[in-house]
Coordinates of C-alpha atoms in Angstrom, one line a residue:
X1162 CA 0.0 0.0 0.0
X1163 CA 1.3 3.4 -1.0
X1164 CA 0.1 6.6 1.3
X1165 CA 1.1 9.6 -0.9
X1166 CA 1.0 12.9 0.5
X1167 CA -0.3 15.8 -1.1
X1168 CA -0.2 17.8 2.2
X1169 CA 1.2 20.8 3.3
X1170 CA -0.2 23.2 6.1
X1171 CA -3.3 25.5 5.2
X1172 CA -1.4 28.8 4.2
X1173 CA 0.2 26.7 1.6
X1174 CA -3.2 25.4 0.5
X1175 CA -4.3 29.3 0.7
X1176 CA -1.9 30.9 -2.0
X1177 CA 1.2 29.9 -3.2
X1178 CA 2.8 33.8 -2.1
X1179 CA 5.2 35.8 -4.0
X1180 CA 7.2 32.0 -4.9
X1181 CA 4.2 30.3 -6.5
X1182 CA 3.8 33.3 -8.9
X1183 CA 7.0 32.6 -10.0
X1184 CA 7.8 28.8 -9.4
X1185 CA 4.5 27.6 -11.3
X1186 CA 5.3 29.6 -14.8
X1187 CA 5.6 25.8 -15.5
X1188 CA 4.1 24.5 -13.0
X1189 CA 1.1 26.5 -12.7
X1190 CA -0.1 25.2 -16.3
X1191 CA -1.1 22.1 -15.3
X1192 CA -1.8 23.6 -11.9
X1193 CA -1.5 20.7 -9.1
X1194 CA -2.1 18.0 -11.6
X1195 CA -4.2 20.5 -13.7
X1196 CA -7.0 18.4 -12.0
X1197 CA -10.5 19.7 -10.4
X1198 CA -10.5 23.3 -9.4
X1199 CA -6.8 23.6 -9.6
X1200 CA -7.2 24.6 -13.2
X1201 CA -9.2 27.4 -11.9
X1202 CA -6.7 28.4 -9.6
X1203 CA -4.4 29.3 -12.6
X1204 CA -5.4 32.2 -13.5
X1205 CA -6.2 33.6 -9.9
X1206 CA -3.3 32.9 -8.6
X1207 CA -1.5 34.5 -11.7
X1208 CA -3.4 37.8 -11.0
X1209 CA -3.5 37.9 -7.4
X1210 CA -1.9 40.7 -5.6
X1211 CA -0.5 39.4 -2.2
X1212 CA -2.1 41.2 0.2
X1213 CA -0.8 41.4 4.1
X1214 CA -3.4 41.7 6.7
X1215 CA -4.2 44.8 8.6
X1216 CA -3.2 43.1 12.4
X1217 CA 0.2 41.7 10.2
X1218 CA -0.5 38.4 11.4
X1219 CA -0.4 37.2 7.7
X1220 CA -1.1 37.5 4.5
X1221 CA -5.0 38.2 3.0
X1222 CA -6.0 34.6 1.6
X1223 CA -10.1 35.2 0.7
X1224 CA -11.3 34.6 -2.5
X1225 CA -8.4 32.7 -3.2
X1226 CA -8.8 29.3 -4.2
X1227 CA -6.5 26.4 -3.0
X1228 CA -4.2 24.2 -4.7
X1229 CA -1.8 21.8 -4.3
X1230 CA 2.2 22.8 -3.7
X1231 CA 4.4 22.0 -6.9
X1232 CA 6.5 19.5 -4.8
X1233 CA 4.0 17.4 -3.6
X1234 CA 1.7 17.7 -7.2
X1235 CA 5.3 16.0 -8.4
X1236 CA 4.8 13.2 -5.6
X1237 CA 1.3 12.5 -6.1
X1238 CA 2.5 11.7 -10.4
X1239 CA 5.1 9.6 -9.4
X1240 CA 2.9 7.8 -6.6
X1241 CA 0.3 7.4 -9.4
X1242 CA 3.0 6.0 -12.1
X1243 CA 4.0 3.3 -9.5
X1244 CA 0.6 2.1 -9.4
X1245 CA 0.2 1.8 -12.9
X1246 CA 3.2 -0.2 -12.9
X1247 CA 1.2 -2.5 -10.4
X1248 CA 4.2 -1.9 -8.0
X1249 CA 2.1 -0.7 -5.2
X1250 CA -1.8 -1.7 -4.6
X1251 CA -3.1 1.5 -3.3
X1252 CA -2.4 6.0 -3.3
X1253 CA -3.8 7.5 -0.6
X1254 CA -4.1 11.7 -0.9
X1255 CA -3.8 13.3 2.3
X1256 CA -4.3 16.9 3.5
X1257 CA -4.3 18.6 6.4
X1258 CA -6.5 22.0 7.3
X1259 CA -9.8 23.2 6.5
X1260 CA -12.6 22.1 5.0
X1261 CA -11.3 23.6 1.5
X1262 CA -8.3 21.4 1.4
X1263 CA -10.6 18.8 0.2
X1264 CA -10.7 20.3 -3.2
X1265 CA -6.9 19.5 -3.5
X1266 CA -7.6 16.0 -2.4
X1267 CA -9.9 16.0 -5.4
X1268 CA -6.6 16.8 -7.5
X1269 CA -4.9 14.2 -6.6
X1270 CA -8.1 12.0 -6.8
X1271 CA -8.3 13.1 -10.4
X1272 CA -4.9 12.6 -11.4
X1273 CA -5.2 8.7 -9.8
X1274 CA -5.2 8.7 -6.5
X1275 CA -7.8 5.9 -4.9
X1276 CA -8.8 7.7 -2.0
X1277 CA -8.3 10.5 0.2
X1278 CA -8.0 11.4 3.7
X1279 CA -8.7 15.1 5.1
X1280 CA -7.3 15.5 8.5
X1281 CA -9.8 18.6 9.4
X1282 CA -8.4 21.7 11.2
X1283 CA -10.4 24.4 11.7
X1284 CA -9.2 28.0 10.2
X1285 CA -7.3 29.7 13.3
X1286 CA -5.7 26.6 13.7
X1287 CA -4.4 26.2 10.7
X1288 CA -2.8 29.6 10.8
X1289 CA -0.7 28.3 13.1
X1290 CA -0.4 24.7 11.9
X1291 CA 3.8 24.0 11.0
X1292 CA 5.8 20.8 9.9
X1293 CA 6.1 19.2 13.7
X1294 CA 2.2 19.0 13.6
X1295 CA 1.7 18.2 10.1
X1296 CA 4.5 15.5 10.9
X1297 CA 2.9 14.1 13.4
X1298 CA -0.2 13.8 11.5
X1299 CA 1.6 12.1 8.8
X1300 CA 3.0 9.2 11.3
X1301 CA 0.1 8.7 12.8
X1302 CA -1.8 8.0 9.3
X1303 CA 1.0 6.1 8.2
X1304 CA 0.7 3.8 11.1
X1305 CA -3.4 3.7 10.9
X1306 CA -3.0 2.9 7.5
X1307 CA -0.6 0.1 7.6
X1308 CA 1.5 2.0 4.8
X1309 CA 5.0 1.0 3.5
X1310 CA 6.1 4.1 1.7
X1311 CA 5.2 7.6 2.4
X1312 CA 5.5 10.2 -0.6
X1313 CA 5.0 14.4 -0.2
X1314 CA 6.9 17.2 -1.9
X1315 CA 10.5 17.9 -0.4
X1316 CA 9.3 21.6 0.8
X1317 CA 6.4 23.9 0.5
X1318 CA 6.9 27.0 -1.8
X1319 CA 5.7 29.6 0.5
X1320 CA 8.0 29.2 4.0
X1321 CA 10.3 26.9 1.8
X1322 CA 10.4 24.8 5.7
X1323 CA 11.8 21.8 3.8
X1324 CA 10.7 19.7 7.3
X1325 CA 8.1 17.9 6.9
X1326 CA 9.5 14.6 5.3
X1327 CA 12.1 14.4 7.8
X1328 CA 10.1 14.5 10.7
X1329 CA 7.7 12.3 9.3
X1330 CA 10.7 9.7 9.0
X1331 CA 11.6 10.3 12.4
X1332 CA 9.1 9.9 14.0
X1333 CA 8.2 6.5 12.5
X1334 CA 11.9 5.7 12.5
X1335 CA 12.2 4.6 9.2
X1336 CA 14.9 5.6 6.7
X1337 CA 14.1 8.5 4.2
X1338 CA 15.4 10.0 0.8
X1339 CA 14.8 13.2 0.5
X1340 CA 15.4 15.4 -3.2
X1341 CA 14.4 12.1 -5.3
X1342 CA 14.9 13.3 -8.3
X1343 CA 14.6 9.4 -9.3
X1344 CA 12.6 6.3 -7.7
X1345 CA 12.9 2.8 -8.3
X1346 CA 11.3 0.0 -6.6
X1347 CA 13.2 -3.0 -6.0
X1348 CA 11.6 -5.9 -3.8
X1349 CA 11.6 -5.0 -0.7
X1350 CA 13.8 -1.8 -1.3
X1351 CA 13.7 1.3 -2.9
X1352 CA 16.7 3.1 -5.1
X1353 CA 16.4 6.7 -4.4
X1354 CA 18.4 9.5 -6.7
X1355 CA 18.6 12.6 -4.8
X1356 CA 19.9 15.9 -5.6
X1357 CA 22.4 17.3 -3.4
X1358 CA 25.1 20.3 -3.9
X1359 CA 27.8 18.4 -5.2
X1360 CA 25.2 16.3 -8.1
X1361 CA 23.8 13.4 -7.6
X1362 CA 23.9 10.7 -4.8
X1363 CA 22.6 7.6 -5.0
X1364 CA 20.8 5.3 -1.9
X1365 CA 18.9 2.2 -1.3
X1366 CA 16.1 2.6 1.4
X1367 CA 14.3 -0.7 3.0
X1368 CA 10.9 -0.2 3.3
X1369 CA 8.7 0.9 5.3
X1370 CA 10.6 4.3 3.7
X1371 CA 9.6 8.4 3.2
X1372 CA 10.6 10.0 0.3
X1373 CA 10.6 13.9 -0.6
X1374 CA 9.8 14.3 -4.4
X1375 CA 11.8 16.5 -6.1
X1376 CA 11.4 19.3 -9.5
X1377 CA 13.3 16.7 -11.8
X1378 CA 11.0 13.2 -10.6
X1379 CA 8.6 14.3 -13.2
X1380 CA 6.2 16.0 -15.3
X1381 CA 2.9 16.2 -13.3
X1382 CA 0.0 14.8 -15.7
X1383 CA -3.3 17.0 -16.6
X1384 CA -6.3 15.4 -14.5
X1385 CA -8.4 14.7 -17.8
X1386 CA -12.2 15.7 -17.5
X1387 CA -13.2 12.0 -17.2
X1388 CA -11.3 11.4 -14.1
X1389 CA -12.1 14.9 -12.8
X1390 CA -15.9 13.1 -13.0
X1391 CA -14.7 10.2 -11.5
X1392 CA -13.3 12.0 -8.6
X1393 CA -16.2 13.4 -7.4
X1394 CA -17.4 10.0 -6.5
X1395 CA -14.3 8.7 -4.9
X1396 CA -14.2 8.5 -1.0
X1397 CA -12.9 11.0 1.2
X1398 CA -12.5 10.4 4.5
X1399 CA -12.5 13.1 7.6
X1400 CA -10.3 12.7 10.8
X1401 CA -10.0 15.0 13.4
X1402 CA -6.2 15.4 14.9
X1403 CA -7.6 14.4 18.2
X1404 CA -8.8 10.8 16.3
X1405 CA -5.3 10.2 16.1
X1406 CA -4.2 11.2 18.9
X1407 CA -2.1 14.4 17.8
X1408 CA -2.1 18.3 19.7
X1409 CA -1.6 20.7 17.3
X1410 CA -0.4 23.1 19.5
X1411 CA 2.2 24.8 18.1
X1412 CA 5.5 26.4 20.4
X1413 CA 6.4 28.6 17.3
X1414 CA 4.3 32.0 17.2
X1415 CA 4.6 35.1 14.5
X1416 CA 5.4 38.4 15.9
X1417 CA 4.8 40.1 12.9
X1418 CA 4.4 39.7 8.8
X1419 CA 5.3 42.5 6.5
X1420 CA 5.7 44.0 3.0
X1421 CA 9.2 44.3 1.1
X1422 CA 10.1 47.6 1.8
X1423 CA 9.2 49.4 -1.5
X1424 CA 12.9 49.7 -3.7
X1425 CA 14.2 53.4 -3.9
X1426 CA 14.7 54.4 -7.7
X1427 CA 18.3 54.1 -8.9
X1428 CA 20.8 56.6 -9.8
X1429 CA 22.0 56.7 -13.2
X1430 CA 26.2 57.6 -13.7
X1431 CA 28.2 58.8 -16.6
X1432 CA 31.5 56.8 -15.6
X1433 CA 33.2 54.6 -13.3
X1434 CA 34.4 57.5 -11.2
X1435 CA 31.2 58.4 -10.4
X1436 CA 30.3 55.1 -9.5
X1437 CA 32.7 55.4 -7.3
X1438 CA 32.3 58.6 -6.1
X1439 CA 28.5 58.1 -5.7
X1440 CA 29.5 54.4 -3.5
X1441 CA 31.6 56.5 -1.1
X1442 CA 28.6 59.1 -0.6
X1443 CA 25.8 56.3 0.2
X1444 CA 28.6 54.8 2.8
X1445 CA 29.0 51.4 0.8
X1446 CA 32.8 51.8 0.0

């Protein structure tokens, strides 16, 4: 059984912020699998001005539809392909937050996902939900489920964390490979390709396992209107955190969330001397 996670914490599901506008020039064509109201999303999200809200607790997210984080759109393909291959029997989609995250378990239902799994927070919660509690989550599915591989993105695009997959392996205390930017299942193990600074290392993992998808895994698919249909129908089930057992309370807090500070206009010089000269006025020579 394969539990693929297409979750990441409710601001993520919100908007993308000022790094989805520019990660999803690619990726926001076939907008989180392209499927259900994801293709919707495109053009919102494409035209929405990021807003931050009047007590600077965070940023304005009404009116804007969700959609599922680039990553873990990339995890939920490659879960799919492995089923197609009849290597694993089941994909479960899981999200965590409120009750709009279920239209990204739709996505990943309509790209091929069997079923989905909506661990319901409400709102103010999910303001404050981070990758401990989503982590813990995770485990505690993966344990309810009876699940030998665990799949999400390798970070979300907004607070670029890059935690959750980690934690989730840690707290199950099973090995992980994280960047997979190529999977391969082999018996009982799994050949991971991960990206790292130096190229490309290569590891074998013994399942039960977590891996973090990648950009280079693979091309997300377009949910086809057919299977959009068809998703409508499939099951989603809805947990509580307290069902499993998990506190959301988070120890982290934000003191404040603001805008860029607005870029002074430049100065325009004749030569390299009064580059110079103008360097030495401003203090930055």
């Amino acid at each position: 059984m394969l539990c693929t996670q297409a979750l990441l914490s409710p601001t993520r599901l919100h908007c993308k912020l000022h790094r989805l506008l520019q990660y999803r020039k690619r990726a926001i064509m076939e907008l989180r699998q392209g499927a259900g109201g994801t293709q919707e999303l495109r053009s919102t999200l494409q035209s929405y001005r990021i807003r931050v809200k009047p007590d600077k607790t965070g940023v304005v997210t009404d009116g804007v539809k969700h959609s599922m984080n680039p990553f873990c759109e990339i995890a939920v393909e490659e879960a799919v392909r492995l089923k197609e291959k009849k290597l694993v029997k089941e994909v479960i989609a899981v999200s965590c937050g409120p009750s709009q995250c279920q239209e990204t378990i739709r996505t990943a239902l309509a790209m091929g996902a069997d079923r989905g799994i909506h661990v319901e927070v409400s709102a103010a919660e999910a303001d404050r939900l981070g990758p401990l509690q989503v982590a813990r989550v995770l485990a505690k599915l993966a344990e309810k489920e009876k699940v030998n591989l665990v799949l999400l993105g390798k970070q979300a695009i907004d607070d670029d964390c890059n935690q959750t997959g980690q934690m989730t392996a840690g707290f199950l205390d099973w090995p992980q490979g994280t960047f997979a930017s190529q999977l391969t299942l082999e018996g009982d193990k799994l050949k991971v390709e991960r990206e790292i600074d130096g190229g490309l290392e290569t590891v074998r993992l013994k399942l039960p396992a977590v891996v973090t998808a990648d950009l280079r895994l693979n091309e997300p698919r377009y949910a086809t209107l057919p299977n959009i249909m068809k998703a409508k129908k499939k099951k989603i089930e809805v947990l509580k955190a307290g069902d499993l057992g998990v506190d959301l309370t988070s120890k982290i807090s934000v003191i404040s969330v603001e805008d860029p500070p607005q870029r002074t206009a430049g100065v325009k010089v004749e030569t390299t001397e009064d580059l110079v000269a103008k360097l030495r006025e401003i203090g930055r020579i």
